Amino acid sequence: MNSQVDVTVVLPIYNTDKYLDQALSSVEKNDRINLEILAINDGSTDLSLQIMREHEARDSRVRVIDKANQGYGASVNRGFREARGTYVAILEPDDYVEPHMYDDLFEFAMSFGMVTPPDVVKSPYWRIYMPGTPEETRLNCAYYDRIKPKRQPFTIFDCPRVVQHHPSIWSALYRKGFLEEKGITFKEVPGAGWVDNPFLFETMCRAESIVFKNTPYYCYREDLPGSSSATRVLSLSFERWNDMADVVERLGITDGGVLKALATIGFRYAGEAIGRGALDDPALKDQMAKLFSRIDEETILGLQNVSPQLRKLAFELSNRPVPSISKLGYLLGLVSEFAYATRCNGLGFAISQISRYRDRRKRQDKCSEGHSAEV
């Protein structure tokens, strides 16, 4: 093995001693490439730093960077600056990866024989559903077996669906030279701050070569107590959506597929917020109205994966005439989603999703009753 580092894995760590040993140990199982592991201690006050030092002492590939607390974005940026790898990757310390994720993805990137390797190497991930409970289950993510470009490498315009679902920026490799050439970094804000959203659009929209390997390796624990996804501030989702929309506008992207993917994310965030009472909060309602106003009428009408009621509300809140919207396309989409969920995760899970969907729609419908365009 030569001295050139192939992949640098960056772990931004803050008070995750419960899971950290598993996370680091899972990365260390990669043994076919020249790997660097940067454990960035972001001012942890638990046993995280001690665990990092123990791994550093027994594995020469691990290097600990100890610094004051600055947040997720600043920690990842520090790791990327210090990285010596051709590629960089992120592992969140309360998650873990299957053996040889980075070996496989790097070798996949090299298999294309390009003079300059692909800018982004993307893969699906495992959803660790209800982690730490007797009901813990491993499920395929929402884009498993759905990213099917006609050729590889490809760009976002060939397959915009690659940005439509969960940001999952950690199930990928990024060529460090590409990030440096484009000046792509993370937004630096306190805490986690949903900064993965704009990073996803910056990388995917500016990449000139993306390759996708339809094998899940990354194991993502969903909704852990105290995690950013469980304690998020509702307004933050709208702020980060606007950051993504700003990226699209700045780059002059008018591709219908990309605009549809961006709009789908916006409606998903709005639906979640409505179910949690956002329409009763004037500030949140105003943020939602501004989000909807940035989506053109044609795109809204074309979103068959969004309920007609929510699309009509979008027209109302953005002070536009409300058109007639057929339910047929939406209902056919639900049938298609049920078939996909059954194929990828089994009939039992698909049926459980129907119940969750009904509960979510009831909350949204109840919260939206009586609300109009007055913002």
XYZ file of C-alpha atoms in Angstrom:
375
model
C 0.000 0.000 0.000
C 1.400 3.394 -0.966
C 1.611 6.438 1.279
C -1.212 8.282 -0.482
C -4.334 8.362 1.676
C -7.339 7.166 -0.295
C -10.192 8.117 2.032
C -10.379 10.307 5.124
C -13.382 9.634 7.352
C -14.317 12.596 9.557
C -16.314 12.079 12.761
C -17.685 15.319 14.319
C -18.074 14.269 17.948
C -19.966 15.905 20.783
C -21.069 13.885 23.829
C -21.782 10.568 22.127
C -19.837 8.208 24.393
C -22.695 5.678 24.368
C -22.204 4.916 20.662
C -18.718 6.165 19.829
C -16.776 2.940 20.325
C -19.068 1.143 17.891
C -18.766 3.959 15.348
C -14.961 4.037 15.406
C -14.643 0.257 15.468
C -16.886 -0.043 12.417
C -14.658 2.297 10.384
C -11.506 0.500 11.465
C -12.719 -2.692 9.757
C -11.869 -1.178 6.376
C -8.537 -2.744 5.469
C -8.091 -2.741 1.692
C -7.401 0.960 1.169
C -5.161 3.542 2.782
C -7.549 5.028 5.317
C -7.340 8.034 7.620
C -9.800 8.506 10.495
C -10.128 11.995 11.986
C -12.004 12.093 15.292
C -12.938 15.738 15.886
C -13.779 16.341 19.538
C -16.120 19.327 19.612
C -15.745 20.158 23.295
C -17.354 16.980 24.654
C -17.968 16.858 28.403
C -18.624 13.107 28.686
C -16.231 10.190 28.054
C -16.052 10.743 24.293
C -12.501 12.133 24.293
C -11.242 9.215 26.379
C -12.745 6.746 23.896
C -11.140 8.623 20.995
C -7.738 8.513 22.671
C -8.059 4.772 23.268
C -8.693 4.175 19.568
C -5.893 6.543 18.604
C -3.475 4.585 20.816
C -4.226 1.236 19.209
C -4.840 2.185 15.562
C -2.326 4.415 13.792
C -4.964 5.467 11.256
C -6.908 7.335 13.939
C -6.000 10.932 14.743
C -7.797 12.974 17.386
C -8.321 16.710 17.016
C -9.441 18.250 20.308
C -11.040 21.691 20.123
C -13.595 23.942 21.789
C -17.259 23.491 20.975
C -18.180 25.189 17.696
C -20.901 23.006 16.216
C -21.275 20.338 13.549
C -20.415 22.463 10.525
C -17.234 23.896 12.004
C -16.108 20.433 13.120
C -16.593 18.868 9.693
C -14.898 21.828 7.998
C -11.902 21.404 10.306
C -11.747 17.723 9.449
C -11.958 18.367 5.718
C -9.150 20.938 5.923
C -6.898 18.514 7.791
C -7.805 15.523 5.616
C -5.074 13.950 3.492
C -7.353 11.648 1.522
C -8.260 11.794 -2.139
C -11.815 11.446 -0.854
C -13.452 12.616 2.361
C -16.483 11.129 4.096
C -18.537 11.829 7.211
C -19.569 9.390 9.917
C -21.856 10.744 12.603
C -20.714 9.260 15.926
C -24.098 7.854 16.934
C -24.231 5.806 13.721
C -22.015 3.044 12.340
C -21.097 1.453 9.021
C -20.979 -2.081 7.716
C -17.495 -3.565 7.190
C -15.664 -2.337 4.086
C -17.980 0.536 3.178
C -15.075 2.830 2.379
C -13.030 0.055 0.760
C -15.915 -0.761 -1.561
C -16.900 2.800 -2.453
C -13.323 3.857 -3.180
C -12.709 0.804 -5.354
C -16.018 1.457 -7.121
C -14.898 5.020 -7.891
C -11.572 3.786 -9.242
C -13.276 1.172 -11.439
C -14.345 3.853 -13.897
C -10.722 4.489 -14.870
C -11.146 8.257 -15.020
C -8.103 10.549 -15.105
C -9.859 12.636 -12.456
C -11.937 10.342 -10.219
C -15.678 11.025 -9.800
C -16.565 14.076 -7.737
C -19.155 12.215 -5.639
C -19.590 8.507 -4.888
C -23.083 7.924 -3.509
C -24.843 4.918 -1.977
C -28.121 4.194 -0.138
C -28.188 3.522 3.607
C -29.849 1.383 6.244
C -32.508 2.954 8.445
C -32.120 1.652 11.989
C -35.764 2.043 12.948
C -36.694 2.337 16.649
C -33.069 1.841 17.745
C -32.338 0.408 21.154
C -35.821 -1.074 21.569
C -37.108 -4.643 21.207
C -38.741 -3.475 17.962
C -35.453 -2.304 16.404
C -35.524 -3.051 12.683
C -33.180 -2.451 9.770
C -34.948 -1.006 6.733
C -33.915 0.144 3.287
C -33.941 3.911 2.809
C -36.438 5.683 0.541
C -34.146 5.861 -2.486
C -32.763 2.319 -2.422
C -33.009 0.835 -5.928
C -34.483 4.102 -7.250
C -31.380 5.928 -8.487
C -31.063 4.560 -11.999
C -29.248 6.949 -14.337
C -28.925 5.864 -17.955
C -25.153 6.066 -17.645
C -22.418 6.458 -15.051
C -20.897 8.857 -14.187
C -23.922 11.155 -14.276
C -24.972 14.614 -13.082
C -27.906 15.868 -11.054
C -29.773 16.652 -14.273
C -29.676 12.988 -15.295
C -31.183 11.814 -12.006
C -32.524 14.631 -9.780
C -34.125 12.103 -7.450
C -30.722 11.704 -5.795
C -31.437 14.912 -3.804
C -35.168 14.450 -3.213
C -35.080 12.300 -0.079
C -33.245 12.469 3.272
C -30.006 14.478 2.790
C -27.920 11.454 3.919
C -24.683 13.282 3.122
C -22.813 10.637 5.125
C -23.569 7.767 2.720
C -21.129 9.171 0.190
C -17.525 9.989 -0.624
C -16.574 13.474 -1.829
C -13.425 14.146 -3.800
C -11.504 16.648 -1.691
C -10.122 18.404 -4.756
C -13.667 18.956 -6.023
C -14.745 20.559 -2.729
C -11.689 22.811 -2.750
C -12.065 23.789 -6.409
C -15.699 24.783 -5.884
C -15.136 26.334 -2.451
C -17.782 24.104 -0.867
C -17.854 24.091 2.930
C -20.431 23.598 5.654
C -22.428 26.458 7.090
C -21.056 27.103 10.586
C -23.822 27.572 13.140
C -24.251 26.435 16.762
C -25.175 22.787 17.216
C -26.089 20.634 14.221
C -28.332 23.231 12.613
C -29.467 21.101 9.661
C -26.394 22.217 7.735
C -26.444 18.966 5.773
C -29.265 20.365 3.611
C -27.368 23.124 1.767
C -24.224 20.948 1.605
C -26.233 18.295 -0.238
C -27.374 20.741 -2.892
C -23.982 22.438 -3.208
C -22.232 19.132 -3.856
C -24.813 17.395 -6.010
C -25.701 20.423 -8.133
C -22.067 21.347 -8.775
C -20.632 17.871 -9.260
C -19.639 17.128 -12.843
C -19.396 13.396 -12.195
C -21.503 11.370 -9.745
C -21.464 7.587 -9.463
C -23.991 5.522 -7.532
C -23.493 2.078 -6.019
C -26.834 0.566 -5.031
C -25.512 -1.159 -1.906
C -26.397 0.161 1.576
C -23.549 0.282 4.090
C -24.232 3.228 6.388
C -26.437 2.430 9.409
C -28.416 5.497 10.448
C -30.124 5.457 13.834
C -33.393 7.321 13.457
C -34.699 9.784 16.032
C -32.434 9.090 18.965
C -33.354 10.995 22.136
C -31.499 14.302 22.079
C -30.529 13.994 18.419
C -30.955 16.942 16.096
C -33.808 15.192 14.304
C -35.715 14.688 17.556
C -35.301 18.205 19.003
C -35.248 20.361 15.897
C -36.674 23.825 15.849
C -39.441 23.938 13.246
C -38.283 27.205 11.742
C -34.852 25.735 11.066
C -36.209 23.411 8.398
C -37.626 26.392 6.525
C -34.379 28.346 6.862
C -32.342 25.480 5.453
C -34.818 24.924 2.636
C -34.305 28.551 1.681
C -30.554 27.945 1.749
C -31.056 25.111 -0.753
C -33.295 27.298 -2.911
C -30.607 29.993 -2.805
C -28.060 27.485 -4.130
C -30.355 26.547 -7.006
C -30.995 30.197 -7.866
C -27.339 31.187 -7.574
C -26.322 28.421 -9.950
C -29.049 29.430 -12.399
C -30.640 25.976 -12.382
C -33.974 25.830 -14.206
C -34.166 22.074 -14.777
C -37.683 20.878 -13.996
C -36.515 17.712 -12.282
C -34.265 19.570 -9.845
C -36.972 22.148 -9.109
C -39.445 19.334 -8.447
C -37.018 17.619 -6.061
C -36.444 20.888 -4.188
C -40.191 21.552 -3.993
C -40.849 18.019 -2.732
C -38.468 18.645 0.162
C -40.183 21.947 0.945
C -43.627 20.360 1.031
C -42.319 17.538 3.215
C -40.981 20.041 5.753
C -44.210 22.049 5.589
C -46.352 18.957 6.125
C -44.331 17.951 9.172
C -44.566 21.470 10.585
C -48.326 21.687 10.004
C -48.799 18.427 11.882
C -47.054 20.046 14.824
C -49.218 23.163 14.848
C -47.154 25.545 12.724
C -50.250 27.209 11.265
C -51.127 28.495 14.738
C -47.781 30.276 15.026
C -47.739 33.545 13.017
C -43.971 33.497 12.513
C -43.900 29.886 11.322
C -46.937 30.465 9.129
C -45.162 33.407 7.531
C -42.049 31.307 6.918
C -44.192 28.636 5.301
C -45.912 31.190 3.089
C -42.549 32.525 1.920
C -41.367 28.990 1.161
C -44.430 28.279 -0.954
C -44.071 31.606 -2.756
C -40.654 30.494 -4.052
C -42.177 27.490 -5.838
C -43.749 28.242 -9.207
C -47.308 27.219 -10.016
C -46.351 24.646 -12.644
C -44.054 22.833 -10.225
C -46.702 22.740 -7.480
C -49.325 21.352 -9.837
C -46.905 18.668 -11.002
C -46.184 17.321 -7.522
C -48.303 14.189 -7.655
C -46.503 12.922 -4.536
C -48.016 15.766 -2.457
C -51.638 15.689 -1.317
C -54.055 17.979 -3.209
C -55.087 19.570 0.098
C -51.525 20.590 0.942
C -50.933 21.914 -2.559
C -54.126 23.988 -2.343
C -52.967 25.362 1.002
C -49.699 26.375 -0.663
C -51.613 28.459 -3.195
C -53.702 30.031 -0.430
C -50.772 30.935 1.796
C -48.826 32.435 -1.110
C -51.841 34.558 -2.122
C -52.430 32.895 -5.476
C -55.699 31.676 -7.002
C -56.420 28.115 -5.930
C -56.825 25.835 -8.953
C -58.731 22.581 -9.132
C -56.385 19.694 -8.350
C -57.305 16.096 -9.138
C -56.753 13.420 -6.504
C -56.165 10.642 -9.035
C -52.438 11.151 -9.558
C -51.868 11.377 -5.813
C -53.848 8.200 -5.097
C -51.995 6.293 -7.803
C -48.763 7.521 -6.249
C -49.785 6.131 -2.859
C -50.441 2.745 -4.436
C -47.023 2.859 -6.087
C -45.354 3.771 -2.775
C -47.104 0.884 -1.034
C -45.817 -1.524 -3.673
C -42.288 -0.110 -3.336
C -42.344 -0.345 0.472
C -43.558 -3.933 0.254
C -40.835 -4.904 -2.206
C -38.008 -3.245 -0.274
C -39.032 -3.693 3.357
C -41.792 -6.297 3.471
C -45.574 -6.314 3.659
C -45.686 -5.807 7.429
C -43.741 -2.569 7.219
C -45.779 -1.331 4.260
C -49.010 -1.898 6.190
C -47.600 -0.097 9.238
C -46.808 2.869 7.005
C -50.472 3.123 6.045
C -51.363 3.597 9.710
C -48.628 6.199 10.163
C -49.756 7.987 7.020
C -53.358 8.136 8.255
C -52.280 9.513 11.628
C -50.095 12.126 9.967
C -52.863 13.205 7.591
C -55.345 13.474 10.478
C -52.954 15.768 12.358
C -52.341 17.876 9.266
C -56.038 18.094 8.402
C -56.996 19.028 11.952
C -54.311 21.702 12.158
C -55.174 23.185 8.757
C -58.926 23.448 9.389
C -60.091 27.046 9.288
C -56.786 28.429 8.079
C -56.730 30.587 4.997
C -54.382 32.797 3.106
C -54.288 35.432 5.805
C -50.688 35.559 6.911
